[in-house]
XYZ file of C-alpha atoms in Angstrom:
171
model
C 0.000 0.000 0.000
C 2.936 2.379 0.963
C 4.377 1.433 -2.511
C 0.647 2.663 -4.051
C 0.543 5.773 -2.462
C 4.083 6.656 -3.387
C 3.140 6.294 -6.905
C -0.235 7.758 -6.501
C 1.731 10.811 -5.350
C 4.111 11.126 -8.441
C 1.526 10.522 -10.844
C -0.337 13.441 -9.134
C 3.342 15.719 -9.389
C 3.583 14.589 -13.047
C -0.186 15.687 -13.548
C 0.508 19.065 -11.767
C 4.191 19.513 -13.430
C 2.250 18.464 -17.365
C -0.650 21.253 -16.450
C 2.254 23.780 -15.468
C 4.063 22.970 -18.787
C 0.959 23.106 -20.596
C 0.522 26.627 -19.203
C 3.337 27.936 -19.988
C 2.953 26.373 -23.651
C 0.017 28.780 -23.769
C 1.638 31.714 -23.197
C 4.134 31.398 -25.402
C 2.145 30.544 -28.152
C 0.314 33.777 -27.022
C 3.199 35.837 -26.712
C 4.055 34.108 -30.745
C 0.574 35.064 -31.922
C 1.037 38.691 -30.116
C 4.601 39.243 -31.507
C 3.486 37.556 -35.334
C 0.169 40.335 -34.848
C 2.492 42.344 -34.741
C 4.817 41.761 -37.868
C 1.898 41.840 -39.783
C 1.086 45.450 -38.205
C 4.644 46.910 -38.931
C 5.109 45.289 -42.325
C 1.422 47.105 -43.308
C 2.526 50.220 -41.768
C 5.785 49.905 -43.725
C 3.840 49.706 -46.810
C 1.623 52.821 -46.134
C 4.891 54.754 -45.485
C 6.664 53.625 -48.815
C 3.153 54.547 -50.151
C 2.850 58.192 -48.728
C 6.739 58.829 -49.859
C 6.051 58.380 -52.925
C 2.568 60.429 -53.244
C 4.509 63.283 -51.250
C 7.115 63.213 -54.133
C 4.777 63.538 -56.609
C 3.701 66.262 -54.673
C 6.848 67.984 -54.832
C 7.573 67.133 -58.169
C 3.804 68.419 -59.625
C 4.927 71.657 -57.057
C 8.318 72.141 -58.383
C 6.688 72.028 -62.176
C 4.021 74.491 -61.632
C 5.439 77.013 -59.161
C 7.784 80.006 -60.153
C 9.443 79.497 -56.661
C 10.924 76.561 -58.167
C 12.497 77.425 -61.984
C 15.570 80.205 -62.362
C 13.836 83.076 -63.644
C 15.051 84.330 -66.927
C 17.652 87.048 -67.150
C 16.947 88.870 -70.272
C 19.656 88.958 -72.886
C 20.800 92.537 -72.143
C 21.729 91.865 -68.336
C 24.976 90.148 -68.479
C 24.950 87.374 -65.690
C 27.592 87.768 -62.754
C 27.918 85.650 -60.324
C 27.851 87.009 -56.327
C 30.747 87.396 -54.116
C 30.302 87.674 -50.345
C 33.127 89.108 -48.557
C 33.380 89.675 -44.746
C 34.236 93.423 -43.776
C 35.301 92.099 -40.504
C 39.563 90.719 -41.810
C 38.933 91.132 -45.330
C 38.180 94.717 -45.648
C 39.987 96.096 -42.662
C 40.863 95.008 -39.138
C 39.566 96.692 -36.227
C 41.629 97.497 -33.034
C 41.421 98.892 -29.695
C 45.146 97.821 -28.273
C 47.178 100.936 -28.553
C 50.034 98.200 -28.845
C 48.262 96.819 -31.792
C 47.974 100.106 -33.158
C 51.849 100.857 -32.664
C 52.981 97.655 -34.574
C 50.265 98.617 -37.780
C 51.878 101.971 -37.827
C 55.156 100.839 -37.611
C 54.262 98.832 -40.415
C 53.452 102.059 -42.575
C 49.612 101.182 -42.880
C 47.188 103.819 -42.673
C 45.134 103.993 -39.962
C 41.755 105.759 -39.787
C 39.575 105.839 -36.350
C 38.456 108.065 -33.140
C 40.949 107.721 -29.709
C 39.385 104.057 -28.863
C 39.067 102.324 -32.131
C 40.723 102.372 -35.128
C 39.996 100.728 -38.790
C 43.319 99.589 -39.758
C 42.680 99.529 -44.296
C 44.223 96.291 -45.657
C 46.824 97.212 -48.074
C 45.632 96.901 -51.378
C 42.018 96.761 -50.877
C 41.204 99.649 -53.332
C 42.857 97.872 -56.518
C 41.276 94.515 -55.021
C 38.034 95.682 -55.043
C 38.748 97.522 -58.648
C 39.251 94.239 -60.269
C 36.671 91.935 -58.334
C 33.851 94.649 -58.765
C 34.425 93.833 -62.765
C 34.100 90.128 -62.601
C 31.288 89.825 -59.378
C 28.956 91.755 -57.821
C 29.839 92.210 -54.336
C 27.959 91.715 -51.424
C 29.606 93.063 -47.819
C 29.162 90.882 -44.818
C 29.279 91.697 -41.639
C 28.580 90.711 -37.587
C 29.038 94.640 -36.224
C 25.842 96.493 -36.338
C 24.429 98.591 -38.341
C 25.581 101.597 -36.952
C 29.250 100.573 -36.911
C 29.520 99.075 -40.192
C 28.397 102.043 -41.286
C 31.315 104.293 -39.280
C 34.087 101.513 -40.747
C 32.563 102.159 -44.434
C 32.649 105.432 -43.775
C 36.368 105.575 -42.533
C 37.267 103.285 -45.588
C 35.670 105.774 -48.000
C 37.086 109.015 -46.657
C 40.339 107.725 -46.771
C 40.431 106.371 -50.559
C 39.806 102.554 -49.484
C 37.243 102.090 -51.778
C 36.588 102.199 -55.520
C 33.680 104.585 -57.313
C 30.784 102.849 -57.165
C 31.006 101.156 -53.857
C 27.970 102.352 -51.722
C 26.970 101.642 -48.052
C 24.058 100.463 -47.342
């Protein structure tokens, strides 16, 4: 009897350990169904984005055909076409100091230096016959960082003191 018992007992801890198991089959098959649901979801959403691309580039293509925004207005024939230089007043035009030992090595240097008792627009040398020969082959835009009210002084200097070629306007 002790011997029947015993095996009733393992049977029953098979039974329970086979449920368990059986469980936990369950959930993984749920967790496969979830995760394969979900495959399916991101390969149809993958579709609708490849989809929407394209109809959004043959939104910008039907845009870039109908708008002026889009196509190089003509120049007419008489306007000869130049092409746009940018140069930065700030180093390329002049340098700007404020160290009166900066201001004895430029002048020891010979270069001429233009300014009020705090700042002064040191010309680079040979910016008038620069300017003489770019001005022919670009048209020149000035850059600069200082404000308008400075740029305007340093343009100003540069001009009163022969810096700049006829034609060369502030503003």
């Amino acid at each position: 009897m002790h011997d029947q018992s015993n095996l009733q007992e393992v049977v029953a801890k098979l039974k329970q350990e086979a449920a368990e198991l059986q469980t936990r089959i369950d959930e993984q098959r749920n967790e496969l169904v979830s995760i394969q649901e979900l495959e399916t979801q991101v390969t149809l959403k993958s579709r609708e984005l490849v989809t929407l691309q394209a109809n959004i580039d043959k939104l910008h293509e039907n845009a870039a055909a109908e708008s002026s925004l889009f196509r190089p207005m003509p120049i007419p024939p008489d306007i000869p076409r130049q092409k746009t230089l940018i140069l930065d007043l700030n180093g390329v035009f002049c340098k700007i100091e404020r160290s009166a030992t900066a201001l004895r090595q430029v002048k020891d240097l010979g270069w001429p230096v233009l300014g009020s008792r705090t700042t002064w627009v040191v010309p680079r040398s040979g910016l008038r016959e620069f300017l003489e020969q770019v001005l022919e082959l670009f048209c020149v835009i000035i850059w600069t960082s200082r404000t308008e009210r400075n740029t305007k002084l340093v343009l100003e200097a540069l001009e009163s003191a022969g810096c700049l070629p006829p034609g060369v306007k502030s503003g």
